[in-house]
Short mmCIF file of C-alpha atoms in Angstrom, two decimals:
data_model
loop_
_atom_site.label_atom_id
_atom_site.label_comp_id
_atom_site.label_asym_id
_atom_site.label_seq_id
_atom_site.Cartn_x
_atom_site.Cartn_y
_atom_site.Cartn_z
CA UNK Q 1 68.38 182.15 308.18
CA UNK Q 2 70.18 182.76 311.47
CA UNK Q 3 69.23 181.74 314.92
CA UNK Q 4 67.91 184.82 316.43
CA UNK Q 5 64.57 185.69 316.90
CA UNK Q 6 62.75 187.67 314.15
CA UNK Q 7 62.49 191.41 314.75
CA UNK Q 8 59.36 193.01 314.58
CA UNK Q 9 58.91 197.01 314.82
CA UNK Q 10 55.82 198.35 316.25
CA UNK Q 11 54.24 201.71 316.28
CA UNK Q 12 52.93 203.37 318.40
CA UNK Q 13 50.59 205.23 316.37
CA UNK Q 14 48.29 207.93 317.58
CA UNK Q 15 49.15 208.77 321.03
CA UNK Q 16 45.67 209.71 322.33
CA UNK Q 17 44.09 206.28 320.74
CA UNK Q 18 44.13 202.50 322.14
CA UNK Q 19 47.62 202.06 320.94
CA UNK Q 20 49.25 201.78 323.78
CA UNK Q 21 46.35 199.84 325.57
CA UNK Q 22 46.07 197.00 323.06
CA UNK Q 23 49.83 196.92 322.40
CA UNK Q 24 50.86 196.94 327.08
CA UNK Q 25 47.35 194.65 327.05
CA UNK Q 26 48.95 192.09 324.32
CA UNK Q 27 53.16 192.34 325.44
CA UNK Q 28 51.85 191.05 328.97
CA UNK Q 29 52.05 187.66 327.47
CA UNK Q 30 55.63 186.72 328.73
CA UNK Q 31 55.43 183.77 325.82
CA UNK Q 32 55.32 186.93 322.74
CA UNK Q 33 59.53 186.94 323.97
CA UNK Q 34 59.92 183.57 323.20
CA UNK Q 35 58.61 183.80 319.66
CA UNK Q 36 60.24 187.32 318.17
CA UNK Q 37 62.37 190.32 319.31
CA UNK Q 38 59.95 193.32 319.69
CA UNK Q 39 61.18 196.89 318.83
CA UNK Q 40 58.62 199.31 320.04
CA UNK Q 41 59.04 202.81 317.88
CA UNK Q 42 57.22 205.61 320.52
CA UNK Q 43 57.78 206.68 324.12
CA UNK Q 44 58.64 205.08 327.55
CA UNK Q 45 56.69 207.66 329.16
CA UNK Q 46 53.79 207.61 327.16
CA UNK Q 47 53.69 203.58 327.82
CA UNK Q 48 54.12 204.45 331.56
CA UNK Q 49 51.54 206.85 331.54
CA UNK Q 50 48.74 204.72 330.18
CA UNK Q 51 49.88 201.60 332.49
CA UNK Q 52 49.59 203.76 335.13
CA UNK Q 53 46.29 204.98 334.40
CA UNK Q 54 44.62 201.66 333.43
CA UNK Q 55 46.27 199.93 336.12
CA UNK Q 56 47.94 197.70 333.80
CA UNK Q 57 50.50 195.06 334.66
CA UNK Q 58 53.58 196.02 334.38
CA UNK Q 59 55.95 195.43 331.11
CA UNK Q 60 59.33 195.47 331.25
CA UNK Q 61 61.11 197.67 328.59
CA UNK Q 62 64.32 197.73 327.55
CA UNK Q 63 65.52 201.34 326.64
CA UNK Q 64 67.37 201.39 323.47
CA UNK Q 65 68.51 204.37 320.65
CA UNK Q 66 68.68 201.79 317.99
CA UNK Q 67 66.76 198.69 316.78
CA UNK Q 68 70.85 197.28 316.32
CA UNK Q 69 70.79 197.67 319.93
CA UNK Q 70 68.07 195.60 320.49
CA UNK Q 71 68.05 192.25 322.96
CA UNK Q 72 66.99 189.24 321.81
CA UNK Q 73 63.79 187.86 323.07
CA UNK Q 74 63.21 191.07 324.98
CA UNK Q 75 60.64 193.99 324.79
CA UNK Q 76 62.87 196.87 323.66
CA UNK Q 77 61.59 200.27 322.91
CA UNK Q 78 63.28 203.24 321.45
CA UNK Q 79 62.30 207.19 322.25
CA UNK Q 80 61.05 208.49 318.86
CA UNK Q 81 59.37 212.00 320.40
CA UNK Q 82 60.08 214.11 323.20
CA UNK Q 83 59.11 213.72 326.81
CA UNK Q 84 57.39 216.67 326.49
CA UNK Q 85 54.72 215.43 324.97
CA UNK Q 86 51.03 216.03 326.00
CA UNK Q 87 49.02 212.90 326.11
CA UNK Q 88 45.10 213.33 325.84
CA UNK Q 89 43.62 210.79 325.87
CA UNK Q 90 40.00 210.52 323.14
CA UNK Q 91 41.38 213.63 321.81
CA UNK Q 92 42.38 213.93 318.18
CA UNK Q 93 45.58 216.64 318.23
CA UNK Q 94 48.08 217.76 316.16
CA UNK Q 95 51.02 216.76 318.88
CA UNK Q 96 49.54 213.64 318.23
CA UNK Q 97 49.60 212.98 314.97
CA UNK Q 98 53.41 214.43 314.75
CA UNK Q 99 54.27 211.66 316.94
CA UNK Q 100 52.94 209.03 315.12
CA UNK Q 101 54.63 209.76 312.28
CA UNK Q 102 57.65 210.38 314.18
CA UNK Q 103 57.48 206.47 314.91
CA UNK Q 104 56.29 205.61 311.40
CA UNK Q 105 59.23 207.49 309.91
CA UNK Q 106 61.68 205.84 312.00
CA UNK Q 107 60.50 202.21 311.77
CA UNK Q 108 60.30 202.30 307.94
CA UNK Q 109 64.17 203.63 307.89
CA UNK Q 110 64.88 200.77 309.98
CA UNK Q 111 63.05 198.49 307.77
CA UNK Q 112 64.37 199.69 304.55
CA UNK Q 113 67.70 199.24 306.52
CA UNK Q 114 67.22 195.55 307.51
CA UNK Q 115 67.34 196.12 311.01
CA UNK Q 116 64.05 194.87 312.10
CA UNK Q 117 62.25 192.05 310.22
CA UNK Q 118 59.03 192.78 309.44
CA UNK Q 119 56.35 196.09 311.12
CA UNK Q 120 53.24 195.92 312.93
CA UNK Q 121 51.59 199.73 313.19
CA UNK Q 122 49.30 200.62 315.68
CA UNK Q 123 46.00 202.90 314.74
CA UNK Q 124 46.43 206.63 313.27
CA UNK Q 125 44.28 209.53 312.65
CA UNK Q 126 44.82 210.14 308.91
CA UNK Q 127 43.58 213.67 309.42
CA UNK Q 128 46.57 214.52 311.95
CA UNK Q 129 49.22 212.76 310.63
CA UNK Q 130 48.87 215.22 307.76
CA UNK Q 131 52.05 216.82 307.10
CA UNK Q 132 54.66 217.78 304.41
CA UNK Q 133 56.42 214.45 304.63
CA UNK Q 134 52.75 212.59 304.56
CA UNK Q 135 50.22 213.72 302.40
CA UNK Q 136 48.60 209.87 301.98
CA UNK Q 137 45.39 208.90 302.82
CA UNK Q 138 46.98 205.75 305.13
CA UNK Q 139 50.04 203.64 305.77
CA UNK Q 140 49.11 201.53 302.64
CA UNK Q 141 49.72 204.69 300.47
CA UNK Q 142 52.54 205.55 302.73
CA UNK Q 143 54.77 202.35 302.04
CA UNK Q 144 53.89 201.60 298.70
CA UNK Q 145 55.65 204.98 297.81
CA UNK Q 146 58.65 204.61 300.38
CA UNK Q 147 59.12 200.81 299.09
CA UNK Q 148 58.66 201.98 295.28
CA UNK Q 149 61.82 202.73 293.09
CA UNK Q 150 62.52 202.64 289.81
CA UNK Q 151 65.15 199.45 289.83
CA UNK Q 152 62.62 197.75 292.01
CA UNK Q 153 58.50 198.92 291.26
CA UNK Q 154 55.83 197.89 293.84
CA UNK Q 155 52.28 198.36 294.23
CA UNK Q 156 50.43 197.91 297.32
CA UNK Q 157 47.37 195.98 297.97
CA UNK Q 158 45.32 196.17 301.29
CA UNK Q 159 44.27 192.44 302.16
CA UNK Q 160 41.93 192.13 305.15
CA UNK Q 161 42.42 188.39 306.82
CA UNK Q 162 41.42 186.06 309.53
CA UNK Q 163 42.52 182.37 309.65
CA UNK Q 164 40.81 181.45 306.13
CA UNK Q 165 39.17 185.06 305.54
CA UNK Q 166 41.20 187.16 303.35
CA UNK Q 167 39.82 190.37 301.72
CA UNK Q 168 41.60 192.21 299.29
CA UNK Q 169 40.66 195.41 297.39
CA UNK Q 170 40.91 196.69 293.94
CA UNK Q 171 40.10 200.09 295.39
CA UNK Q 172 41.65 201.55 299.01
CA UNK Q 173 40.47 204.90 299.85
CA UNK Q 174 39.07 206.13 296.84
CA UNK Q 175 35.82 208.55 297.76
CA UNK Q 176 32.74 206.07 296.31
CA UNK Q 177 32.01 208.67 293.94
CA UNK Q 178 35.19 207.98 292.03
CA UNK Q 179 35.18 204.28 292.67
CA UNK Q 180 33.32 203.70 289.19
CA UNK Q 181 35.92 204.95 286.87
CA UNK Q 182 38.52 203.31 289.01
CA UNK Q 183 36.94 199.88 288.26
CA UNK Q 184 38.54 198.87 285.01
CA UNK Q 185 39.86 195.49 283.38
CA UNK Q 186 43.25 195.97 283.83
CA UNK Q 187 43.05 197.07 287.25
CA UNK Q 188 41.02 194.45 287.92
CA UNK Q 189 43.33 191.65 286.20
CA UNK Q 190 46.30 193.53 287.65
CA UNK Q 191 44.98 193.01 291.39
CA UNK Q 192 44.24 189.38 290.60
CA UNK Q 193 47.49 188.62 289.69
CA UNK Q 194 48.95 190.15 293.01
CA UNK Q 195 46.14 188.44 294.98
CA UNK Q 196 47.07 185.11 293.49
CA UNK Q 197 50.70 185.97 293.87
CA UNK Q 198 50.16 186.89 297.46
CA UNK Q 199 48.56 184.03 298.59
CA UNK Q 200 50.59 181.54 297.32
CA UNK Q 201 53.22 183.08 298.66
CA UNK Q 202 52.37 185.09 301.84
CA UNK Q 203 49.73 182.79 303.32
CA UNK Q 204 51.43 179.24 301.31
CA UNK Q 205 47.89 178.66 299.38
CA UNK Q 206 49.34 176.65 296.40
CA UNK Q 207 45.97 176.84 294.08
CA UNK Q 208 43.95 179.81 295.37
CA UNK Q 209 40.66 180.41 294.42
CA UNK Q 210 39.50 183.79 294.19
CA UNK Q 211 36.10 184.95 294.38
CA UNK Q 212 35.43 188.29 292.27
CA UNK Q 213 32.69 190.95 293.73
CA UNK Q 214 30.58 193.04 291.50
CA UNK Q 215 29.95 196.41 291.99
CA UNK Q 216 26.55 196.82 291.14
CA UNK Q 217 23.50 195.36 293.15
CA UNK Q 218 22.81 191.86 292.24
CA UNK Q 219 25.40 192.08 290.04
CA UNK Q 220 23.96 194.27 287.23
CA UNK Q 221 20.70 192.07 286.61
CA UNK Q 222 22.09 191.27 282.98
CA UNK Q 223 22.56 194.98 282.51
CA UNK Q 224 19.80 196.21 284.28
CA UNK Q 225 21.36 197.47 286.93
CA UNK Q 226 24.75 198.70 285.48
CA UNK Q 227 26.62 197.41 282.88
CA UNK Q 228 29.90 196.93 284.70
CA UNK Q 229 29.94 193.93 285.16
CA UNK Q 230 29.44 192.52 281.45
CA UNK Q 231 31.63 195.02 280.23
CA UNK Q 232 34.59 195.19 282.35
CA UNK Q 233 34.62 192.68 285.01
CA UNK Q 234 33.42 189.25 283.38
CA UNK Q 235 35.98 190.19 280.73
CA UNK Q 236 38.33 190.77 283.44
CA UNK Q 237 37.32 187.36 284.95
CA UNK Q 238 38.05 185.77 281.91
CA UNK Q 239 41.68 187.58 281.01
CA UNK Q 240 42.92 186.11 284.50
CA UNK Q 241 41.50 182.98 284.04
CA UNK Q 242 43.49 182.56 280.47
CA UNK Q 243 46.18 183.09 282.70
CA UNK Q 244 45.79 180.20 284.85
CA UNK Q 245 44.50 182.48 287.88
CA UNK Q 246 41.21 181.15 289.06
CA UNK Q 247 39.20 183.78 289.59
CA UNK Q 248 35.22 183.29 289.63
CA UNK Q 249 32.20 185.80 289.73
CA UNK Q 250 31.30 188.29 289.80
CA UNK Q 251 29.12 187.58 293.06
CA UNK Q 252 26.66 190.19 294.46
CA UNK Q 253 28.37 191.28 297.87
CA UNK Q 254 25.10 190.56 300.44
CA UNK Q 255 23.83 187.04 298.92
CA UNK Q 256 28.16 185.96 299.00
CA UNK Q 257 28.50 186.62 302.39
CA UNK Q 258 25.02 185.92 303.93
CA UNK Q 259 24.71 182.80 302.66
CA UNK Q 260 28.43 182.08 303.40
CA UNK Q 261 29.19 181.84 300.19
CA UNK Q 262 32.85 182.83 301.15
CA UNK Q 263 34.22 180.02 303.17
CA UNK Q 264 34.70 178.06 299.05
CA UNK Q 265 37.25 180.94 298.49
CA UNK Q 266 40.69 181.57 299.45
CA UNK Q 267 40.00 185.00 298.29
CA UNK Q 268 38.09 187.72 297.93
CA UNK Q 269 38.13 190.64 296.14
CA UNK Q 270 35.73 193.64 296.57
CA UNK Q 271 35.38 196.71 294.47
CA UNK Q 272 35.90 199.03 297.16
CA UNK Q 273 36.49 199.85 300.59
CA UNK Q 274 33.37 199.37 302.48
CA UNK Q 275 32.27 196.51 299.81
CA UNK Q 276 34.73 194.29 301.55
CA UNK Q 277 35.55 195.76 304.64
CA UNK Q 278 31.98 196.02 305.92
CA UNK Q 279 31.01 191.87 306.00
CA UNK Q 280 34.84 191.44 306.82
CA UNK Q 281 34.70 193.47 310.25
CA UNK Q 282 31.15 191.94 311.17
CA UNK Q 283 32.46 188.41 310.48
CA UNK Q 284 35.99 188.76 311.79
CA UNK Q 285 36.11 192.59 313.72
CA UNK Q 286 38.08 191.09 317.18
CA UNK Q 287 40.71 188.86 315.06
CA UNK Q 288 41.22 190.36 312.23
CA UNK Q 289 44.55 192.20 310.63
CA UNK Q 290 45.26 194.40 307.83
CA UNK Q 291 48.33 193.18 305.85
CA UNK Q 292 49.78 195.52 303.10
CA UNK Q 293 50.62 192.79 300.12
CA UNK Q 294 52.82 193.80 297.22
CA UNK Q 295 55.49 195.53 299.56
CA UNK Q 296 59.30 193.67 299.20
CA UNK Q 297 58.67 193.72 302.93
CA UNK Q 298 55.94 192.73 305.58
CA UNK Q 299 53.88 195.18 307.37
CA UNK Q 300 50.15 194.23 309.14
CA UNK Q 301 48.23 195.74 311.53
CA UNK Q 302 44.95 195.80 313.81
CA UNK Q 303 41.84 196.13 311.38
CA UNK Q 304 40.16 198.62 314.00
CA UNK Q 305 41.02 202.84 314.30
CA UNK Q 306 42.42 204.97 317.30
CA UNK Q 307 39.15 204.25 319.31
CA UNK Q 308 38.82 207.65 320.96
CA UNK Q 309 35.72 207.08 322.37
CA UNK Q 310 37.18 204.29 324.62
CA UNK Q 311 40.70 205.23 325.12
CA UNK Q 312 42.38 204.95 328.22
CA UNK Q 313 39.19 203.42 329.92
CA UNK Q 314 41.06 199.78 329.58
CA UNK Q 315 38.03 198.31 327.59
CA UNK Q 316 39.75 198.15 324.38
CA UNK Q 317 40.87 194.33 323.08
CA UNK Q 318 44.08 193.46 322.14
CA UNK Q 319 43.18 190.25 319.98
CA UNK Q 320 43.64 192.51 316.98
CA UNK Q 321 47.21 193.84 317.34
CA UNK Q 322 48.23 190.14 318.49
CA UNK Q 323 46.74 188.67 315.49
CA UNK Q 324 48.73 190.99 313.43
CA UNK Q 325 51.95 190.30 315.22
CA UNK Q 326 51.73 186.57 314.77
CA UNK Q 327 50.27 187.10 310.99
CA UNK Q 328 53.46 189.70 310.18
CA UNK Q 329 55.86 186.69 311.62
CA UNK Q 330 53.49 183.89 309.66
CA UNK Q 331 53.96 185.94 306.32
CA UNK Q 332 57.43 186.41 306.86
CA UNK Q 333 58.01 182.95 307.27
CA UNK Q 334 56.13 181.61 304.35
CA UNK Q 335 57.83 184.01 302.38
CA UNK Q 336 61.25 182.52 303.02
CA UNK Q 337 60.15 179.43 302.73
CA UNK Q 338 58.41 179.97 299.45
CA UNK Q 339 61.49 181.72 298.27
CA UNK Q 340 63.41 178.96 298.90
CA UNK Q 341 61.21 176.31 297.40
CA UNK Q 342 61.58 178.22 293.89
CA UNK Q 343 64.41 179.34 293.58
CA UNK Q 344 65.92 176.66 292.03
CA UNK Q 345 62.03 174.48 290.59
CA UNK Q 346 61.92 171.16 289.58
CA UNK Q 347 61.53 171.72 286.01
CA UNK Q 348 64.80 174.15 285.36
CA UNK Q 349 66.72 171.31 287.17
CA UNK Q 350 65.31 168.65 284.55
CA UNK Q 351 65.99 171.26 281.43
CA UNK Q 352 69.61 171.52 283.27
CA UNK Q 353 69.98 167.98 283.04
CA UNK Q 354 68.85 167.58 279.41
CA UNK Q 355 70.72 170.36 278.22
CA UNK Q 356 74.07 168.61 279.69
CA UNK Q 357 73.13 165.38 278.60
CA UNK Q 358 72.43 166.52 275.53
CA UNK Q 359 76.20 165.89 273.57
CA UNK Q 360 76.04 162.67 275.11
CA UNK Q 361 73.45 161.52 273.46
CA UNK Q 362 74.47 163.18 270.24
CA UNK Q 363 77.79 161.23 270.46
CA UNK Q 364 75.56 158.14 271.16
CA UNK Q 365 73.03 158.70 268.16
CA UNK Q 366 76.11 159.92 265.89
CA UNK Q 367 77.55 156.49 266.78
CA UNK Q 368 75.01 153.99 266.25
CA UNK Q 369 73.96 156.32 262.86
CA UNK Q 370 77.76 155.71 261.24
CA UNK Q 371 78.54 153.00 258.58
CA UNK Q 372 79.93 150.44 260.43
CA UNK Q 373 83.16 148.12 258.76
#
C-alpha cells in the first residue's frame, strides 16, 4: 500500500434530502483531510446553495472532472448533473431522483475502476430513483448486481453496526408477507457463513459469535406459535455450527434486546428488515452506518433516509454520515490487513517445509535402514 491518503467517493444522494446538510455539517472538520482524500460525486452549486441557506461554514471544494484528478488530503468534488437543476428542498421529485443516480452511476464506474477506494452514499428516495438503469429496491440491490459477474459471483448482505452492534439480515426489502417463504435453511446457513466471513474480516473479529433471531413470537413456543423455527432454523443453527461457525438461537427479538441480551454477540442476525432494524435504530439511530458486506469492494452509509420533513432547516445530525466515513476507511483497512495475514498462513508454510524436507529424511531413513559392512 502506497502513501497517499485513501480515496473515498461520496454521494450526494437525493438532492431535496439532508444530504448535503449532514455531508457540509460533517466536511467542516478540517481533521476529515488529514485522514482520507474525499471525492464528492454531485454539484458545486447545489452544495453552495444549501450552505447558503443554512448559514453553514464554509467548505472549500476543489473542482475536479475526474476522481484521477483529485488532490490529496483535499475536499474535491466533481459536477455529475447540470446547473440547471431545481433544488426543493422536503420535496420528493423526479429531477431529484435523476440526480442521484447520476452520482451513484458515476461513483460505482469509478470504483469498479480503482480510482477511489472505497464509497460512502448519502440518503435516496427509492421511489424516484426509479428508472431504466435502476429498477432495485436500494443501493444494496444496486451493487450486488454491478459487482456480480460470472468469473467473480457476489452476494450482498446489509449489516447494520455501531462500535460492537452489528446487525445483519437474511432478508433486505422483501414485503413481510413474503418474508416466510424466504426464510429457509440454506439461506439461513448461507448468510451465516458471510456474516462470519465478514466479521472476521471486515471488522477483524477472529472468533465471532453470532446470535440467530427467530421469526416467530417467542420463538415458536415449541411449535405453538409456528413451526419455523424447529424446522428450518434450529437445523440451520446446527448445519453452521458443524461448520465451525458459532451461531446460537434462535432468540425471540424483544426479550434479546430488552434485556440486552445482545452485547454477548458479535452478531446478529434478524429475519427481516424491521426485525433487526427496529431495536438497531432505537439503540444506535445517531451513530449508526449501513455497510453492504459481500461486495469485492467497501461501500457504507448513514442508517437514516432523505429526511424531508427537516431538510434544509439545519437540524439534521451529521454523526451518521461521519460514522460511515470512518467505518468505510476502518473496513478497508482491516481488509488489507486481513488479506495480508492469510495469504501466505502458518500451516501451508509448515506443509511447505515438510514437503521439502521430505527426501531428506527419506535419504536419512534409507540410510540408517541399509545393511551395513
Amino acid at each position: 500500500m502506497n502513501n497517499r491518503k485513501i480515496k473515498v467517493g461520496i454521494t450526494h444522494g437525493d438532492t431535496n434530502g439532508i444530504g448535503y446538510e449532514v455531508m457540509l455539517k460533517m466536511l467542516e472538520d478540517t481533521r476529515i483531510a488529514d485522514l482520507c482524500t474525499v471525492v464528492v460525486y454531485g454539484s458545486g452549486k447545489v452544495a453552495s446553495f444549501y450552505r447558503k441557506a443554512m448559514e453553514l461554514p464554509q467548505v472549500q471544494f476543489n473542482r475536479i472532472d475526474t476522481a484521477a484528478e483529485a488532490k490529496d488530503g483535499a475536499y474535491n468534488i466533481i459536477n455529475v448533473v447540470g446547473e440547471d437543476l431545481k433544488v426543493d428542498p422536503g420535496t420528493a421529485s423526479e429531477e431529484a431522483g435523476a440526480a442521484a443516480l447520476a452520482a451513484l452511476e458515476a461513483a460505482v464506474a469509478d470504483l469498479r475502476a480503482g480510482d477511489i477506494d472505497v464509497l460512502v452514499t448519502a440518503p435516496i428516495n427509492k421511489h424516484t430513483i426509479q428508472s431504466s438503469s435502476f429498477n432495485f429496491p436500494g443501493h444494496t440491490e444496486y451493487l450486488e448486481t454491478s459487482f456480480n459477474t460470472d468469473d467473480a459471483p457476489c452476494k450482498a448482505l446489509m449489516i447494520m453496526c455501531a462500535d460492537k452492534l452489528r446487525v445483519a439480515l437474511l432478508t433486505t426489502h422483501t414485503p413481510f408477507a413474503k418474508v416466510a417463504e424466504a426464510v429457509t435453511k440454506e439461506a439461513i446457513v448461507e448468510k451465516l457463513k458471510q456474516f462470519d466471513r465478514s466479521l472476521r474480516r471486515d471488522f477483524g473479529v477472529q472468533s465471532p459469535r453470532i446470535a440467530v433471531l427467530s421469526l416467530n413470537p417467542h420463538a415458536g413456543e415449541d411449535g405453538l406459535l409456528g413451526s419455523e423455527e424447529k424446522d428450518i432454523i434450529i437445523p440451520a443453527i446446527k448445519e453452521a455450527r458443524d461448520e465451525r461457525i458459532l451461531a446460537f438461537g434462535p432468540y425471540a427479538s424483544d426479550g434479546f434486546f430488552g434485556s440486552g441480551n445482545y452485547t454477548a454477540f458479535d452478531g446478529v442476525l434478524a429475519m427481516y428488515h424491521d426485525q433487526g432494524l427496529t431495536p438497531f435504530k432505537t439503540l444506535a439511530m445517531d451513530s449508526g452506518v449501513n455497510f453492504t458486506a459481500g461486495l469485492p469492494v467497501v461501500r457504507t452509509s448513514p442508517d437514516h433516509g432523505t429526511g424531508y420533513d427537516i431538510a434544509c432547516k439545519n437540524e439534521a445530525n451529521p454523526e451518521s454520515m461521519r460514522c460511515a466515513l470512518y467505518t468505510a476507511i476502518d473496513i478497508y483497512r482491516h481488509r488489507i490487513n486481513y488479506d495480508e495475514a492469510y495469504s501466505h498462513p502458518l500451516r501451508h508454510q509448515h506443509l511447505e517445509k515438510e514437503k521439502s524436507g521430505k527426501p531428506e529424511r527419506d535419504a536419512v531413513a534409507a540410510a540408517s535402514a541399509a545393511p551395513k559392512e
